[in-house]
Short mmCIF file of C-alpha atoms in Angstrom, two decimals:
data_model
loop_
_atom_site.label_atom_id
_atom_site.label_comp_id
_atom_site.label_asym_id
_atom_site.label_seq_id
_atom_site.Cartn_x
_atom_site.Cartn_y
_atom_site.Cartn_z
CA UNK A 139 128.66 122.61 70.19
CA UNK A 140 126.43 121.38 72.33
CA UNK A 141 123.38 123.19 73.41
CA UNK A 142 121.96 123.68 76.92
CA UNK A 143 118.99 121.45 76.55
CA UNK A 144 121.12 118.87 75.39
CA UNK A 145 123.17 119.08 78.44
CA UNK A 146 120.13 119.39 80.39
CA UNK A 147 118.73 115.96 78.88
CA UNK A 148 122.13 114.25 78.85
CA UNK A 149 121.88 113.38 82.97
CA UNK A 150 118.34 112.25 82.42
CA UNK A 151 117.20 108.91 82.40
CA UNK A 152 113.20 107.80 81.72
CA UNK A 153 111.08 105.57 83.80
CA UNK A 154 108.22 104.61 83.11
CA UNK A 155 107.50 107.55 80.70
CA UNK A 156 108.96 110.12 83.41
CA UNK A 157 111.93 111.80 82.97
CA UNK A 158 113.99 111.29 86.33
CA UNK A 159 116.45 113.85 87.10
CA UNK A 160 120.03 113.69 88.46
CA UNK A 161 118.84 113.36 92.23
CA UNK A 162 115.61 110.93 91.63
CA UNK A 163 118.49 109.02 89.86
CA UNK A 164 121.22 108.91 92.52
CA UNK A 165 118.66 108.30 95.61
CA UNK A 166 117.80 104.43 93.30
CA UNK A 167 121.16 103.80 92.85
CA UNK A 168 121.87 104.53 96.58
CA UNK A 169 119.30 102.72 97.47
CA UNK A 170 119.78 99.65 94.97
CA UNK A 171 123.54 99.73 96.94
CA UNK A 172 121.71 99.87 100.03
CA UNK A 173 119.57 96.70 99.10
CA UNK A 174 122.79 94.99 98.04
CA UNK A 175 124.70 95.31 101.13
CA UNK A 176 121.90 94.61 103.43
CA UNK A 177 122.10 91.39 101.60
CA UNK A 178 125.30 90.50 102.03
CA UNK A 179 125.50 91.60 105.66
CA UNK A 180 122.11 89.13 107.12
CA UNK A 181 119.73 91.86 106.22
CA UNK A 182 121.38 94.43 108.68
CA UNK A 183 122.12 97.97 108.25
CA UNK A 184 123.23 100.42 109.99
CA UNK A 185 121.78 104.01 110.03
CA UNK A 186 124.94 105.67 110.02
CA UNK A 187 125.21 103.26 106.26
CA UNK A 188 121.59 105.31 105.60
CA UNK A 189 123.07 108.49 106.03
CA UNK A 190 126.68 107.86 104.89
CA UNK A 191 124.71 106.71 101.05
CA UNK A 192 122.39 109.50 101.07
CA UNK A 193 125.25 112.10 102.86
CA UNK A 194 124.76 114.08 98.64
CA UNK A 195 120.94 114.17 99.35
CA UNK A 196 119.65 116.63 101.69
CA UNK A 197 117.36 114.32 103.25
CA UNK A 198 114.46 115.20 105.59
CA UNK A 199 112.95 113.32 108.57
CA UNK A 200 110.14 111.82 106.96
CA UNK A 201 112.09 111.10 104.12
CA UNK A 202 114.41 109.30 106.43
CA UNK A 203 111.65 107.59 107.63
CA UNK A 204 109.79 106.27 104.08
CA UNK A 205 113.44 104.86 103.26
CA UNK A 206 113.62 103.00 106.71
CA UNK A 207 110.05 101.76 106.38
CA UNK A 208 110.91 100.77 102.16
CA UNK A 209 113.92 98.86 103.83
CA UNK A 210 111.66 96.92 106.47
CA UNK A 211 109.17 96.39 104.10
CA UNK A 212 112.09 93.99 102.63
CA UNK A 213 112.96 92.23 105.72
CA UNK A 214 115.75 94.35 106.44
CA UNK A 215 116.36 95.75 109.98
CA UNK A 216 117.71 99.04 110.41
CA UNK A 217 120.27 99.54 113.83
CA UNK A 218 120.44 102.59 115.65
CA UNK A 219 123.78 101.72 117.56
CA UNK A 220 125.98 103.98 120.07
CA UNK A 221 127.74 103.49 122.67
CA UNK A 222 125.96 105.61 124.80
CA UNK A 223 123.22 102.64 124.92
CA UNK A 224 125.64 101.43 127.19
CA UNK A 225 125.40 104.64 129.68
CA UNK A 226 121.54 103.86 130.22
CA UNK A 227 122.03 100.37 131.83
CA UNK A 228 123.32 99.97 135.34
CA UNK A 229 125.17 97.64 137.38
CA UNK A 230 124.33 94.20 136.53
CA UNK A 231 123.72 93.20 140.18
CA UNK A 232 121.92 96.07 141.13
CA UNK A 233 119.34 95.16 137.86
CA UNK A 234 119.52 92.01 139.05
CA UNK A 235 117.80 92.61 142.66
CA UNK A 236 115.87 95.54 141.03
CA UNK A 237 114.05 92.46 138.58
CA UNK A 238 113.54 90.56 141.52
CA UNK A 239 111.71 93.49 143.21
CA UNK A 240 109.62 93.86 140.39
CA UNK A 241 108.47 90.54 140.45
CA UNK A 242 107.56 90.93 144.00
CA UNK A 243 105.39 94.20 143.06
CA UNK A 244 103.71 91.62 140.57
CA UNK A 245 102.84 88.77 143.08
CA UNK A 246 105.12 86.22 142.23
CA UNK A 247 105.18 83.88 144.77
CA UNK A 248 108.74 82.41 145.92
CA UNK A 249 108.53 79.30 144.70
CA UNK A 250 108.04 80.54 140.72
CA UNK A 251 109.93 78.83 138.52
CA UNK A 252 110.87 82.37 137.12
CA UNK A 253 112.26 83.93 139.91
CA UNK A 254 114.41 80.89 140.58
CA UNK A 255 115.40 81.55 136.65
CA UNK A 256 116.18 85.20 137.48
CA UNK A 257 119.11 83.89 140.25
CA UNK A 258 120.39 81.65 138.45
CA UNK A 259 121.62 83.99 135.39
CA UNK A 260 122.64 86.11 138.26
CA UNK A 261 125.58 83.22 138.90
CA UNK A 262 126.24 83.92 135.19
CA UNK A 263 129.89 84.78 135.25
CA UNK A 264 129.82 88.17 132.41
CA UNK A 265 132.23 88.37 129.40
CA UNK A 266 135.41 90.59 128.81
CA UNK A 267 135.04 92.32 125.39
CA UNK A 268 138.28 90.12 124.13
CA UNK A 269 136.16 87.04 125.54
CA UNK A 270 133.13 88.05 122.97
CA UNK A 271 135.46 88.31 120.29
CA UNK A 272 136.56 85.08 121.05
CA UNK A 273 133.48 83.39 120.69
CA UNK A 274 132.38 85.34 117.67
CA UNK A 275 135.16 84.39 116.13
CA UNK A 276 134.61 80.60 116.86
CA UNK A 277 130.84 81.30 116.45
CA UNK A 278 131.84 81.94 112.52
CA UNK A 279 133.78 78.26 112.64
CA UNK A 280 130.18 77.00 113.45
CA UNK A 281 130.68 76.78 117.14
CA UNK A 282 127.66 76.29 118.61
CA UNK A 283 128.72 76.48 122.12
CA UNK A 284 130.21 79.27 121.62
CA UNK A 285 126.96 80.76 120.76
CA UNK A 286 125.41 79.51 123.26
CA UNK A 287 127.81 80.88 125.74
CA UNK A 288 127.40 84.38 124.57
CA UNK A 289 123.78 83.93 124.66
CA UNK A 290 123.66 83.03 128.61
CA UNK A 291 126.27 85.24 129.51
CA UNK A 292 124.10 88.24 128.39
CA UNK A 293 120.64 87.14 129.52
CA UNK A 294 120.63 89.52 132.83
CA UNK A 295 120.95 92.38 129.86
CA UNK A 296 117.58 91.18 128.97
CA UNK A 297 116.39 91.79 132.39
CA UNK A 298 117.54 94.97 132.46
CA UNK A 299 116.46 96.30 129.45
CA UNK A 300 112.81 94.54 129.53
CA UNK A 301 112.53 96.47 133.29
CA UNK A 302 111.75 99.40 131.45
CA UNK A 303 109.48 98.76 129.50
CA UNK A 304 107.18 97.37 132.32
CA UNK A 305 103.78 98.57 133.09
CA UNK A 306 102.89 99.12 129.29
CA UNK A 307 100.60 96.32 129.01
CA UNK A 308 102.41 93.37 129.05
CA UNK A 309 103.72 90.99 131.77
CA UNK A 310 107.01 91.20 133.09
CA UNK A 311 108.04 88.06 132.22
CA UNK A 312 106.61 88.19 128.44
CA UNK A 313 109.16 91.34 128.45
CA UNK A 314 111.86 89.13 129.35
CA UNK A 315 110.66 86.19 126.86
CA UNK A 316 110.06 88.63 124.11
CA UNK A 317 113.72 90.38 124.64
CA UNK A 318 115.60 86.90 124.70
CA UNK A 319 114.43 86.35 121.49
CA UNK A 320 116.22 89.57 120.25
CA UNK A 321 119.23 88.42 122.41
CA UNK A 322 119.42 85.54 119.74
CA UNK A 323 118.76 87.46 116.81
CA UNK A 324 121.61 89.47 117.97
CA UNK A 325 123.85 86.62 118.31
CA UNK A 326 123.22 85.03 114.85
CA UNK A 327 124.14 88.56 113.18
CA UNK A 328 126.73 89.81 115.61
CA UNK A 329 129.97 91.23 113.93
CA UNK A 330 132.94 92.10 115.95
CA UNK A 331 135.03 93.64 113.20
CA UNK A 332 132.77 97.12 113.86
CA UNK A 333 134.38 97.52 116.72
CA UNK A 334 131.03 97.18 119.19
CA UNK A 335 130.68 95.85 122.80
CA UNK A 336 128.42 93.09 122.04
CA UNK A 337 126.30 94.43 124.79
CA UNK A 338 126.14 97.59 122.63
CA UNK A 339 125.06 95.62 119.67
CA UNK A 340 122.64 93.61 121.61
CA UNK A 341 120.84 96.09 123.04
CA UNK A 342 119.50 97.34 119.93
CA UNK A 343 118.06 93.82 119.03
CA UNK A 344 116.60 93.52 122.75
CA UNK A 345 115.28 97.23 122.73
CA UNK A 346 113.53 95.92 118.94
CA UNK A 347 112.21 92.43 119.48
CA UNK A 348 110.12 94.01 123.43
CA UNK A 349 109.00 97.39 121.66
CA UNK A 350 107.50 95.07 118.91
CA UNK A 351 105.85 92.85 120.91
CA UNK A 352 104.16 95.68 122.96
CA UNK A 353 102.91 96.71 119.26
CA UNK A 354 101.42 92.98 118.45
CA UNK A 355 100.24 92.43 121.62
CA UNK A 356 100.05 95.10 124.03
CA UNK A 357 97.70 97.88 122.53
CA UNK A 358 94.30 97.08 121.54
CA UNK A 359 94.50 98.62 117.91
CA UNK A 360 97.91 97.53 116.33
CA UNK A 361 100.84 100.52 115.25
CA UNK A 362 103.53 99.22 112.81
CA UNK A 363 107.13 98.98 114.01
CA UNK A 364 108.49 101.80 112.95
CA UNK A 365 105.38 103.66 113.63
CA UNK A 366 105.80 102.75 117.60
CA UNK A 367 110.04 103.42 116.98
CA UNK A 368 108.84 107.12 115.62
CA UNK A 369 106.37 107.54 118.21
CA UNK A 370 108.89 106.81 121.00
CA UNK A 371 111.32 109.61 119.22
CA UNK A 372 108.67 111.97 119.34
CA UNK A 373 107.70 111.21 123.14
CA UNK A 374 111.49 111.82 123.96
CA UNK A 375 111.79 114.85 122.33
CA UNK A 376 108.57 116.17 124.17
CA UNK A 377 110.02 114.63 127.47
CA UNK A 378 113.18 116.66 126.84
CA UNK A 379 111.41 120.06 125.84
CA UNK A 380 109.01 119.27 129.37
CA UNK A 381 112.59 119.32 131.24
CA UNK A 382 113.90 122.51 129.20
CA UNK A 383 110.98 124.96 129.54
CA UNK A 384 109.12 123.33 132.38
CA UNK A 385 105.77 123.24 130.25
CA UNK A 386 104.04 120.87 128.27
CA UNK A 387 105.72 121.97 124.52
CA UNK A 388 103.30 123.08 121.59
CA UNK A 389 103.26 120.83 118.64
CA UNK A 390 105.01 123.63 116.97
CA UNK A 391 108.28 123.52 119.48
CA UNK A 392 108.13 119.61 119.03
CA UNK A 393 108.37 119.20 115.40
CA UNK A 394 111.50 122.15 115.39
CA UNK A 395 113.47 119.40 117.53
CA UNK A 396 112.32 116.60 115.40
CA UNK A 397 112.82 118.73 112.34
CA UNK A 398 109.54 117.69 111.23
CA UNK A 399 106.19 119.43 109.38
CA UNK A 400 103.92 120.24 112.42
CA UNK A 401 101.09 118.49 110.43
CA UNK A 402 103.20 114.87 111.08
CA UNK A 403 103.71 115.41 114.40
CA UNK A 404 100.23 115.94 114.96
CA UNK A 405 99.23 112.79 113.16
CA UNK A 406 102.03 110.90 115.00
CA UNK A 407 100.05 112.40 118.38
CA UNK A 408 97.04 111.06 116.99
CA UNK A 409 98.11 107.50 116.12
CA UNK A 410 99.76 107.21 119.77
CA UNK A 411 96.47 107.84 121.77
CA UNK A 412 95.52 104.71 123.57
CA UNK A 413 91.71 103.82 123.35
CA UNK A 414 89.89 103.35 126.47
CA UNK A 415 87.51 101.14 127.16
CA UNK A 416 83.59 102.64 128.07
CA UNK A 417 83.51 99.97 130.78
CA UNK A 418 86.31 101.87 133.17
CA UNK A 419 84.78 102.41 136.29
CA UNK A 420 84.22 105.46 137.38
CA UNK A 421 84.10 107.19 141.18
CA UNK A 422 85.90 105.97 144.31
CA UNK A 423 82.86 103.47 144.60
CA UNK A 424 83.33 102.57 140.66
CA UNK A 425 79.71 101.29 140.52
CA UNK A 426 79.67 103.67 137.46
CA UNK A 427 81.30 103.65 134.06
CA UNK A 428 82.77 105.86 131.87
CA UNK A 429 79.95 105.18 129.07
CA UNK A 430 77.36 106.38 131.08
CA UNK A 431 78.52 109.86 130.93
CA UNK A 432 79.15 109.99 127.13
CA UNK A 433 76.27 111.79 125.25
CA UNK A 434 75.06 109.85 122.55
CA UNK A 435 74.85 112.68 119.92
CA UNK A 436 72.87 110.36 117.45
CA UNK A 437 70.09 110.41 119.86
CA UNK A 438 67.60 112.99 120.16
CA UNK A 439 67.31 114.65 123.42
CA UNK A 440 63.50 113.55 124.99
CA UNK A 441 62.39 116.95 126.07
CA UNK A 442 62.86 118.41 122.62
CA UNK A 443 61.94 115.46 120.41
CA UNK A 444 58.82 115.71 122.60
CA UNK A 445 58.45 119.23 121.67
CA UNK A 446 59.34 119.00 117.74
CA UNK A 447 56.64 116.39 118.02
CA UNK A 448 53.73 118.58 119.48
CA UNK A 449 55.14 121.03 116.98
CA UNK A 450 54.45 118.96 113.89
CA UNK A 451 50.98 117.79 114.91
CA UNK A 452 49.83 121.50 115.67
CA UNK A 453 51.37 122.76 112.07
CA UNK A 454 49.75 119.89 110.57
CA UNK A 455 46.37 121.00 111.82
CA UNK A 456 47.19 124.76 110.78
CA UNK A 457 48.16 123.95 107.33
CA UNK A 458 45.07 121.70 107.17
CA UNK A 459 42.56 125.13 107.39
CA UNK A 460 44.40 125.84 103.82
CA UNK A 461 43.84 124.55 100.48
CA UNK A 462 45.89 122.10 99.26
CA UNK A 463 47.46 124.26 96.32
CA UNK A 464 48.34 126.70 99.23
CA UNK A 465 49.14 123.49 101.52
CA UNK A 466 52.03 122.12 98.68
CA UNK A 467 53.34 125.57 97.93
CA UNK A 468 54.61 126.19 101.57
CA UNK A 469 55.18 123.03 101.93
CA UNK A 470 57.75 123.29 99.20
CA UNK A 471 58.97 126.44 99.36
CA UNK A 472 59.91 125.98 103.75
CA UNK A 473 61.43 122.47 103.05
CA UNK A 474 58.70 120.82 105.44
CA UNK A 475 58.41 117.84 103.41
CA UNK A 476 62.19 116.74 102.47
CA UNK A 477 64.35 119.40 104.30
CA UNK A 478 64.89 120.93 101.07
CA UNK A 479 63.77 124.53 100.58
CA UNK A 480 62.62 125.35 97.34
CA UNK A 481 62.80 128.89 94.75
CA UNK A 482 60.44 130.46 93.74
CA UNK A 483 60.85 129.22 90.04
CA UNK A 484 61.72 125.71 91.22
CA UNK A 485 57.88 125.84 92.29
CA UNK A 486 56.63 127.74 89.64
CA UNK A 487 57.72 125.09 87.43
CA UNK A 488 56.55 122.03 89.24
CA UNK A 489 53.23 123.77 89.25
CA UNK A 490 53.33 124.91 85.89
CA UNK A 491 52.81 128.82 86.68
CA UNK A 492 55.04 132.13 86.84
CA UNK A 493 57.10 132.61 89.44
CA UNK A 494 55.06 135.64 90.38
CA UNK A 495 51.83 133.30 90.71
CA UNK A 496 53.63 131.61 93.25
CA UNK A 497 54.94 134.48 94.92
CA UNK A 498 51.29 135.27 95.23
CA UNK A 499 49.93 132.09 96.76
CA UNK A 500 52.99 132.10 98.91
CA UNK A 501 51.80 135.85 100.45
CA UNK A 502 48.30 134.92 100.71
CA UNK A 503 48.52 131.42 102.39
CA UNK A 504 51.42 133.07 104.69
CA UNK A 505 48.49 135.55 105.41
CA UNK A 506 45.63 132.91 106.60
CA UNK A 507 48.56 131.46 109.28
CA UNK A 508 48.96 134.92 110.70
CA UNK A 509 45.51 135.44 111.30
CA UNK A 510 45.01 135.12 115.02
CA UNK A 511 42.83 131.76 115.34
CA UNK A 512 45.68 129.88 113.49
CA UNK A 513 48.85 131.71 115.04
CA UNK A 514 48.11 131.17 118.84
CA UNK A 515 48.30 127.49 118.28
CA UNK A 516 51.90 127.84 116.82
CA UNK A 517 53.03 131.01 118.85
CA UNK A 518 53.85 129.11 122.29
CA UNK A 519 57.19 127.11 120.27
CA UNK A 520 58.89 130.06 118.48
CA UNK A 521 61.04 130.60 121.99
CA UNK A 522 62.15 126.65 121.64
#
């Protein structure tokens, strides 16, 4: 018969010298599977295909996240596709004119290029979800004009989309440059056998290739991609809590909607914080900046280094009126010369005596600076 630590052992497998148990083992074989189809499938997955692989592991967010970021870290993009992406975008005309006010807010004169751009996708006649399915399907016969059909016919979803991400440090029209470059992306890898819109899919792609962009380019000190992606979860959640209790929420509150240690979210806070720059002016005149009311804590304040200075030249004349046995003593045991106080036995030793000798020279020098003609001179700083 077999015994228990035999059974125990028989689901093992080692690694390296490590014994990996039954989990450890499943979660590289799911993930191996993951790699695999990712491959076959243009280095796309889905994260429903995360969860569905995993659905035996009882994963947590951030292990969610090291998997999504080990999957990246191989070229492979991860989707986050509903159709509720769908609900957040509004009439296509209505976008349209709401672009074109935009562009006015950013001093685009009439005669831009750009804006001339803007109406003519607006003559764009849209697509029929049979139509997209259409071209996909001759898109897979190598059909390049059916790609490029597709392509044009969704370009006012690029305007839409990029409109929200304005005013975060980029120009309007990089939003829309950046986002038709997802728009392509989405093309090339569109599949119409999962039973998506294509404006569904596409959305995604836009949402990824602007958001990355912002990262690269828009923020002085660069956040990965999925860093931004999970800092963007976390500032909906908080938005939604803001709503909810009508209060800023506590980190604590935060990271039980994110299901999340507090300790990340805090970090995640952290990372987000935009620097800002000691030249902002400052005042409704803004002939001041921001640095000039920063306290440099490296530098000494002038009133008291002034006064530590009279200080040492009046101790130094003090300990001058004692011998120099009696000088090196205090001057050891108080920490005046390095900052280092010393014991009693760490002098005794350095001058070769008892501990009790130096006790002795310690009382009788400490004596001579109490006597009156000495202590006056140093009595006026001990209220500094």
């Amino acid at each position: 018969m077999e015994s228990a630590d035999a059974a125990a052992w028989r689901g093992k497998k080692e690694i390296g010298g490590r014994i990996l148990d039954r989990e450890e083992q499943t979660f590289g074989s799911q993930l191996n599977i993951l790699f695999q189809k990712a491959e076959k499938n243009k280095n796309v997955l889905e994260m429903r295909e995360i969860r569905e692989a995993f659905q035996d592991v009882s994963l947590t967010p951030v292990q969610l996240e090291r998997i999504v970021s080990m999957l990246e870290a191989r070229n492979i993009d991860v989707l986050t596709v509903s159709d509720s992406m769908d609900e957040d975008l509004s009439d296509p005309e209505e976008e349209m004119e709401s672009a074109l006010n935009l562009m006015d807010s950013e001093n685009v004169s009439m005669e831009d290029p750009v804006r001339m751009y803007l109406k003519e996708i607006g003559k764009i006649p849209l697509l029929k979800p049979e139509e997209e399915i259409e071209l996909a399907k001759r898109m897979e016969q190598g059909d390049e004009s059916a790609k490029r059909r597709l392509s044009e016919a969704n370009l006012r979803l690029t305007v839409s989309i990029a409109k929200r991400y304005a005013g975060r440090g980029m120009q309007f029209l990089d939003l829309i440059q950046e986002g038709n470059l997802g728009l392509i992306k989405a093309v090339d890898k569109f599949d119409y056998r999962k039973g998506y819109k294509f404006s569904t899919y596409a959305t995604w792609w836009i949402r990824q290739s602007i958001t990355r962009a912002i990262a690269d380019q828009a923020r002085t000190i660069r956040i990965p991609v999925h860093m931004v992606e999970t800092i963007n979860r976390v500032n909906r959640a908080r938005r939604a809590l803001l709503q909810e209790k009508g209060r800023e929420p506590t980190p604590e509150e935060v990271a039980h909607r994110m299901e999340m240690p507090v300790e990340r979210i805090l970090e995640i806070s952290k990372i987000s914080q935009e620097p800002v720059s000691l030249e902002t002016p400052i005042g409704e005149e803004e002939d001041s900046h921001l640095g000039d009311f920063i306290q440099d804590e490296h530098i000494p304040i002038p009133s008291e280094e002034a006064a530590h200075s009279l200080l040492r030249e009046q101790l130094c004349e003090v300990m001058d009126t004692l011998s120099e046995r009696e000088q090196k003593v205090l001057s050891l045991r108080f920490g005046l010369l390095d900052g280092k106080p010393h014991t009693l036995e760490e002098v005794g030793k350095d001058f070769q005596v008892t501990r009790e000798r130096i006790r002795q020279i310690e009382a009788k020098a400490l004596r001579k600076l109490r006597h009156p003609t000495r202590s006056r001179k140093l009595r006026d700083f001990l209220d500094m």
